Coordinates of C-alpha atoms in Angstrom, one line a residue:
M933 CA 27.9 -20.5 18.4
A934 CA 30.2 -21.3 15.4
G935 CA 28.8 -24.8 15.4
I936 CA 25.2 -23.5 15.4
L937 CA 25.9 -21.1 12.5
A938 CA 27.6 -23.9 10.5
W939 CA 24.6 -26.1 11.0
F940 CA 22.1 -23.3 10.1
W941 CA 24.0 -22.4 6.9
N942 CA 24.5 -25.9 5.8
E943 CA 25.1 -25.8 2.0
R944 CA 23.3 -29.0 1.4
F945 CA 20.1 -27.5 2.7
W946 CA 20.3 -24.0 1.2
L947 CA 22.0 -24.6 -2.2
P948 CA 21.6 -27.0 -5.1
H949 CA 24.1 -29.8 -5.5
N950 CA 27.5 -28.8 -6.9
V951 CA 27.0 -25.2 -5.6
T952 CA 28.8 -23.8 -2.5
W953 CA 28.7 -20.5 -0.6
A954 CA 32.1 -19.7 -2.2
D955 CA 30.4 -19.7 -5.6
L956 CA 28.1 -16.9 -4.4
K957 CA 30.8 -14.5 -3.3
N958 CA 30.8 -11.1 -5.0
T959 CA 33.4 -10.7 -7.7
E960 CA 34.3 -8.1 -10.3
E961 CA 32.4 -10.0 -12.9
A962 CA 29.3 -10.8 -10.9
T963 CA 27.4 -9.6 -7.9
F964 CA 25.2 -11.8 -5.7
P965 CA 22.7 -11.1 -2.9
Q966 CA 24.4 -11.3 0.5
A967 CA 22.5 -12.0 3.8
E968 CA 24.1 -9.0 5.5
D969 CA 22.5 -6.7 3.0
L970 CA 19.2 -7.1 4.9
Y971 CA 20.7 -5.3 7.9
L972 CA 20.2 -2.1 5.9
A973 CA 16.5 -2.4 6.4
F974 CA 16.8 -1.0 10.0
P975 CA 18.3 2.4 9.2
L976 CA 16.2 2.6 6.0
A977 CA 13.0 1.9 8.0
F978 CA 13.8 5.0 10.1
C979 CA 14.4 7.1 7.0
I980 CA 11.2 6.0 5.4
F981 CA 9.3 6.7 8.6
M982 CA 10.6 10.3 8.6
V983 CA 9.7 10.7 4.9
R984 CA 6.2 9.4 5.6
L985 CA 5.7 12.0 8.4
I986 CA 6.9 14.8 6.1
F987 CA 4.8 13.5 3.2
E988 CA 1.6 13.2 5.2
R989 CA 2.1 16.6 6.8
F990 CA 3.1 18.7 3.8
V991 CA 1.8 16.8 0.8
A992 CA -1.2 14.6 1.7
K993 CA -2.8 16.9 4.2
P994 CA -3.0 20.0 1.9
C995 CA -4.4 17.7 -0.8
A996 CA -7.1 16.5 1.6
M997 CA -7.9 20.0 2.7
A998 CA -8.2 21.0 -1.0
L999 CA -10.8 18.2 -1.4
N1000 CA -12.7 19.5 1.6
I1001 CA -11.9 16.5 3.8
Q1002 CA -12.3 17.6 7.4
A1003 CA -10.3 16.5 10.4
S1004 CA -13.4 16.3 12.6
G1005 CA -13.6 13.0 14.5
P1006 CA -16.6 10.9 15.6
Q1007 CA -19.1 11.9 18.3
I1008 CA -17.6 11.6 21.8
A1009 CA -19.3 9.0 24.1
Q1010 CA -20.8 10.3 27.3
P1011 CA -18.4 9.8 30.2
N1012 CA -19.4 6.7 32.3
A1013 CA -17.0 5.0 34.7
I1014 CA -18.8 1.6 34.7
L1015 CA -19.1 1.4 30.9
E1016 CA -15.5 2.6 30.5
K1017 CA -14.2 -0.1 32.8
V1018 CA -16.1 -2.8 30.8
F1019 CA -14.8 -1.3 27.5
T1020 CA -11.2 -1.2 28.6
A1021 CA -10.9 -4.3 30.8
I1022 CA -13.5 -6.8 29.5
T1023 CA -14.9 -6.3 26.0
K1024 CA -15.5 -3.7 23.4
H1025 CA -18.3 -5.7 21.9
P1026 CA -20.6 -6.8 24.8
D1027 CA -23.0 -9.6 24.0
E1028 CA -26.8 -9.6 24.7
K1029 CA -26.5 -11.0 28.2
R1030 CA -23.9 -8.4 29.3
L1031 CA -25.9 -5.6 27.7
E1032 CA -29.0 -6.5 29.7
G1033 CA -27.0 -6.7 32.9
L1034 CA -25.5 -3.2 32.3
S1035 CA -29.0 -2.0 31.4
K1036 CA -30.3 -3.0 34.8
Q1037 CA -27.2 -1.7 36.6
L1038 CA -27.3 1.7 35.0
D1039 CA -31.0 2.0 34.4
W1040 CA -30.3 2.6 30.7
D1041 CA -32.1 0.9 27.8
V1042 CA -30.1 -1.5 25.7
R1043 CA -30.1 0.7 22.7
S1044 CA -28.4 3.6 24.6
I1045 CA -25.7 1.2 25.8
Q1046 CA -25.2 -0.1 22.3
R1047 CA -24.9 3.4 21.1
W1048 CA -22.4 4.3 23.8
F1049 CA -20.1 1.3 22.9
R1050 CA -20.4 2.2 19.2
Q1051 CA -19.4 5.8 19.9
R1052 CA -16.6 4.7 22.2
R1053 CA -15.2 2.4 19.6
N1054 CA -15.3 5.1 17.0
Q1055 CA -13.3 7.4 19.3
E1056 CA -10.3 5.1 18.8
K1057 CA -10.6 5.3 15.0
P1058 CA -8.6 7.9 13.0
S1059 CA -10.5 10.7 11.4
T1060 CA -11.3 10.7 7.6
L1061 CA -8.4 13.2 7.1
T1062 CA -5.9 10.9 8.8
R1063 CA -7.1 7.9 6.8
F1064 CA -6.9 9.9 3.6
C1065 CA -3.3 10.9 4.4
E1066 CA -2.4 7.3 5.2
S1067 CA -3.9 6.0 2.0
M1068 CA -2.2 8.7 -0.1
W1069 CA 1.2 7.8 1.4
R1070 CA 0.6 4.0 0.8
F1071 CA -0.6 4.8 -2.8
S1072 CA 2.5 6.8 -3.5
F1073 CA 4.8 4.3 -1.9
Y1074 CA 3.3 1.3 -3.7
I1075 CA 3.5 3.2 -7.1
Y1076 CA 7.2 4.0 -6.5
V1077 CA 8.2 0.5 -5.3
F1078 CA 6.3 -1.3 -8.0
S1079 CA 7.8 0.9 -10.7
Y1080 CA 11.3 0.5 -9.2
G1081 CA 11.0 -3.2 -9.1
V1082 CA 9.7 -3.6 -12.6
R1083 CA 12.4 -1.3 -14.0
F1084 CA 15.3 -3.0 -12.3
L1085 CA 13.9 -6.5 -12.2
K1086 CA 16.9 -8.0 -14.1
K1087 CA 19.6 -6.0 -12.3
V1088 CA 20.9 -7.7 -9.2
G1089 CA 22.5 -4.7 -7.6
T1090 CA 19.3 -2.6 -7.7
T1091 CA 17.3 -5.6 -6.8
K1092 CA 19.0 -5.6 -3.5
L1093 CA 17.7 -2.1 -2.6
F1094 CA 14.2 -3.1 -3.9
Y1095 CA 14.2 -6.1 -1.6
I1096 CA 15.2 -4.0 1.4
I1097 CA 12.5 -1.3 0.7
F1098 CA 9.8 -3.9 0.0
S1099 CA 10.5 -5.8 3.2
L1100 CA 9.4 -2.6 5.1
I1101 CA 5.9 -2.6 3.5
Y1102 CA 4.9 -5.7 5.4
K1103 CA 5.7 -4.4 8.8
K1104 CA 2.1 -3.3 9.1
H1105 CA -1.0 -4.0 11.2
F1106 CA -1.6 -7.6 12.1
D1107 CA -5.4 -7.2 12.3
F1108 CA -6.4 -10.9 12.6
G1109 CA -5.1 -14.4 12.2
I1110 CA -5.2 -14.7 8.4
M1111 CA -3.5 -11.3 8.0
F1112 CA -0.8 -12.3 10.5
L1113 CA -0.2 -15.5 8.5
H1114 CA -0.1 -13.6 5.3
H1115 CA 2.5 -11.1 6.5
L1116 CA 4.6 -13.8 8.2
I1117 CA 4.8 -15.9 5.1
T1118 CA 5.6 -12.9 3.0
I1119 CA 8.4 -11.8 5.3
C1120 CA 9.8 -15.3 5.3
L1121 CA 9.7 -15.4 1.5
I1122 CA 11.5 -12.0 1.2
I1123 CA 14.3 -13.1 3.5
F1124 CA 14.5 -16.7 2.3
S1125 CA 14.6 -15.9 -1.4
Y1126 CA 17.1 -13.2 -1.0
V1127 CA 19.6 -15.2 1.1
N1128 CA 19.1 -18.2 -1.2
N1129 CA 20.0 -16.2 -4.3
M1130 CA 16.4 -16.5 -5.7
A1131 CA 16.2 -12.7 -5.8
R1132 CA 14.9 -12.5 -9.4
V1133 CA 11.9 -14.8 -8.9
G1134 CA 11.4 -13.2 -5.5
T1135 CA 11.3 -9.7 -7.1
L1136 CA 8.8 -10.9 -9.7
V1137 CA 6.6 -12.4 -7.0
L1138 CA 6.7 -9.2 -5.0
C1139 CA 6.0 -6.9 -8.0
L1140 CA 3.1 -9.2 -9.1
H1141 CA 1.5 -9.1 -5.7
D1142 CA 2.0 -5.3 -5.3
S1143 CA 0.5 -4.4 -8.6
A1144 CA -3.1 -4.1 -7.4
D1145 CA -2.5 -2.4 -4.0
A1146 CA -2.1 1.1 -5.4
L1147 CA -5.5 0.8 -7.0
L1148 CA -7.1 -0.2 -3.7
E1149 CA -5.5 2.8 -1.9
A1150 CA -6.7 5.1 -4.8
A1151 CA -10.2 3.7 -4.3
K1152 CA -10.1 4.5 -0.6
M1153 CA -8.9 8.1 -1.3
A1154 CA -11.8 8.5 -3.8
N1155 CA -14.2 7.2 -1.1
Y1156 CA -12.9 9.6 1.6
A1157 CA -13.3 12.5 -0.9
K1158 CA -16.8 11.3 -1.7
F1159 CA -16.1 10.7 -5.4
Q1160 CA -18.4 7.6 -5.5
K1161 CA -18.2 6.9 -9.3
M1162 CA -14.5 7.1 -9.3
C1163 CA -14.3 4.9 -6.2
D1164 CA -16.5 2.3 -7.9
L1165 CA -14.4 2.3 -11.1
L1166 CA -11.1 2.0 -9.1
F1167 CA -12.5 -0.8 -7.1
V1168 CA -13.5 -2.7 -10.2
M1169 CA -10.0 -2.1 -11.6
F1170 CA -8.5 -3.3 -8.4
A1171 CA -10.6 -6.5 -8.4
M1172 CA -9.7 -7.2 -12.0
V1173 CA -5.9 -6.7 -11.6
F1174 CA -5.9 -8.6 -8.3
I1175 CA -7.6 -11.7 -9.7
I1176 CA -5.7 -11.7 -13.0
T1177 CA -2.3 -11.4 -11.3
R1178 CA -2.9 -13.7 -8.4
L1179 CA -5.2 -16.3 -9.8
G1180 CA -3.9 -16.2 -13.4
I1181 CA -0.3 -15.0 -13.9
F1182 CA 1.1 -16.1 -10.6
P1183 CA 0.1 -19.8 -10.7
L1184 CA 0.3 -20.3 -14.4
W1185 CA 3.6 -18.5 -14.9
V1186 CA 5.6 -18.1 -11.7
L1187 CA 4.5 -21.3 -9.9
N1188 CA 4.9 -23.3 -13.1
T1189 CA 8.4 -22.1 -13.3
T1190 CA 9.4 -22.6 -9.7
L1191 CA 7.8 -26.0 -9.4
F1192 CA 8.3 -27.7 -12.7
E1193 CA 10.8 -26.0 -14.8
S1194 CA 13.3 -25.5 -12.0
W1195 CA 12.9 -29.2 -11.1
E1196 CA 14.3 -30.1 -14.5
I1197 CA 17.0 -27.4 -14.4
V1198 CA 18.5 -27.8 -10.9
G1199 CA 16.4 -30.6 -9.4
P1200 CA 14.8 -30.4 -5.9
Y1201 CA 16.9 -29.8 -2.8
P1202 CA 15.7 -29.1 0.8
S1203 CA 15.4 -25.3 0.6
W1204 CA 13.7 -25.7 -2.8
W1205 CA 10.9 -27.5 -1.1
V1206 CA 10.6 -24.9 1.6
F1207 CA 10.5 -22.0 -0.9
N1208 CA 7.8 -23.6 -3.1
L1209 CA 5.8 -24.5 0.0
L1210 CA 5.7 -20.9 1.0
L1211 CA 4.7 -19.9 -2.5
L1212 CA 1.8 -22.4 -2.4
L1213 CA 0.7 -21.0 0.9
I1214 CA 0.7 -17.5 -0.6
Q1215 CA -1.4 -18.9 -3.4
G1216 CA -3.9 -20.3 -1.0
L1217 CA -4.2 -16.9 0.7
N1218 CA -4.6 -15.3 -2.7
C1219 CA -7.7 -17.6 -3.3
F1220 CA -9.1 -16.5 0.1
W1221 CA -8.6 -12.8 -0.6
S1222 CA -10.1 -13.2 -4.1
Y1223 CA -13.2 -14.9 -2.6
L1224 CA -13.7 -11.9 -0.3
I1225 CA -13.4 -9.5 -3.3
V1226 CA -15.8 -11.5 -5.4
K1227 CA -18.2 -11.7 -2.5
I1228 CA -18.2 -7.9 -2.2
A1229 CA -18.6 -7.4 -5.9
C1230 CA -21.6 -9.9 -6.0
K1231 CA -23.3 -8.1 -3.1
A1232 CA -22.7 -4.7 -4.8
I1233 CA -24.3 -6.0 -8.0
S1234 CA -27.3 -7.8 -6.4
K1235 CA -28.2 -5.5 -3.5
G1236 CA -26.3 -2.3 -4.2
K1237 CA -24.7 -2.7 -0.8
V1238 CA -21.6 -4.5 0.4
S1239 CA -20.6 -5.9 3.8
K1240 CA -17.4 -5.3 5.6
D1241 CA -14.2 -6.4 3.7
D1242 CA -11.9 -8.1 6.2
R1243 CA -8.9 -7.8 3.9
S1244 CA -9.0 -4.0 3.6
D1245 CA -10.6 -3.0 6.9
I1246 CA -13.7 -1.9 5.0
E1247 CA -16.3 -0.7 7.5
S1248 CA -18.6 2.2 8.1
S1249 CA -17.8 5.0 10.5
S1250 CA -21.0 4.0 12.5
D1251 CA -19.5 0.5 12.9
D1252 CA -21.8 -2.3 13.7
E1253 CA -25.1 -2.7 15.7
D1254 CA -26.9 0.6 15.3
S1255 CA -30.2 1.1 17.0
G1256 CA -33.5 0.2 15.4
P1257 CA -36.7 2.1 15.4
P1258 CA -37.6 3.9 18.7
G1259 CA -40.8 1.8 19.1
K1260 CA -38.9 -1.5 19.6
N1261 CA -38.4 -3.1 23.0
P1262 CA -35.4 -1.4 24.6
H1263 CA -34.2 -4.6 26.1
T1264 CA -33.9 -6.5 22.8
T1265 CA -31.0 -6.3 20.4
T1266 CA -31.8 -4.8 17.0
T1267 CA -31.2 -5.8 13.5
T1268 CA -30.3 -4.0 10.3
N1269 CA -31.6 -5.0 6.9
G1270 CA -32.9 -8.3 8.3
T1271 CA -29.6 -9.4 9.9
S1272 CA -28.3 -9.0 13.4
G1273 CA -25.1 -7.9 15.1
T1274 CA -21.8 -6.8 13.7
N1275 CA -21.8 -9.0 10.7
G1276 CA -25.3 -8.0 9.7
Y1277 CA -24.5 -4.3 9.2
L1278 CA -24.4 -3.4 5.5
L1279 CA -22.7 -0.5 3.8
T1280 CA -24.0 1.6 1.0
G1281 CA -22.0 1.4 -2.3
P1282 CA -19.1 -0.9 -3.1
C1283 CA -16.5 1.6 -1.9
S1284 CA -17.6 2.3 1.7
M1285 CA -14.0 1.9 2.9
D1286 CA -12.4 3.0 6.1
D1287 CA -9.2 1.9 7.8

């Protein structure tokens, strides 16, 4: 084990030339990040979880009730053993062929089966009240962490606590492949930059990427409360801050410093390449997210309607393939606004956001 640890913590990989781990030991004159500090994330995660429960119960929920946000859930699907088995064991989104087979087996028309699956999927979604409480917690948490990080950006001791708190933000839903990659890279950057004594640039990167998230959560809350104009305004502000920080400040300031200025100051070394590669991957994902946001904005301007936003779990409560006019053939799949299936369903207004 000692040999493996010695190989893993090889100074020539992690540190610049002429720097050793002994140089990064805490002294009375200077304090440096230590790898063992990250163990504090585990008890702190439990404390934050308890604070979240209390906040959502005694702060967010009363606010939601004051805004007349109800806890009523979606319509319950009619009990059916055959459809339930397909839903739980095979697929939650049956294709046209399976729908026609179920239609013949149950003697139901396809539209009724589509409606049953839609209602059954909606049963698993949280109510508007729950989503509002979650968004209010994330909004408050993002505001606090961002303010804390900006205030103590240049103080190493407080930067340690900021890193530990921020590392807990990304233990969230892994909704799909791109999101999983995004969270994985971010967690690696958090751990890597802290252990490698790159905490200041790491803190700057985290604050920069967290600056727009509070606006997104605020837009969601406005949407749940049915304040459409406020929601639209907050979404525009979110899009502007997101694009400016991630496509402007981050590459032109941060990446320029880590790639070019640091090359001249300390020169490249193995972990330097890894760190900058992770930052470049984050920038690639930033371009992808920005594309989705611009796509939503363009549809909102041109059509007054926007499609599902994969980054923010934006979807309507009625989900996807709703039924068409009653006069249509019951054994044909229907379309909405000239497009078919899940991806064709359009939402009204640029802030039709649900989790």
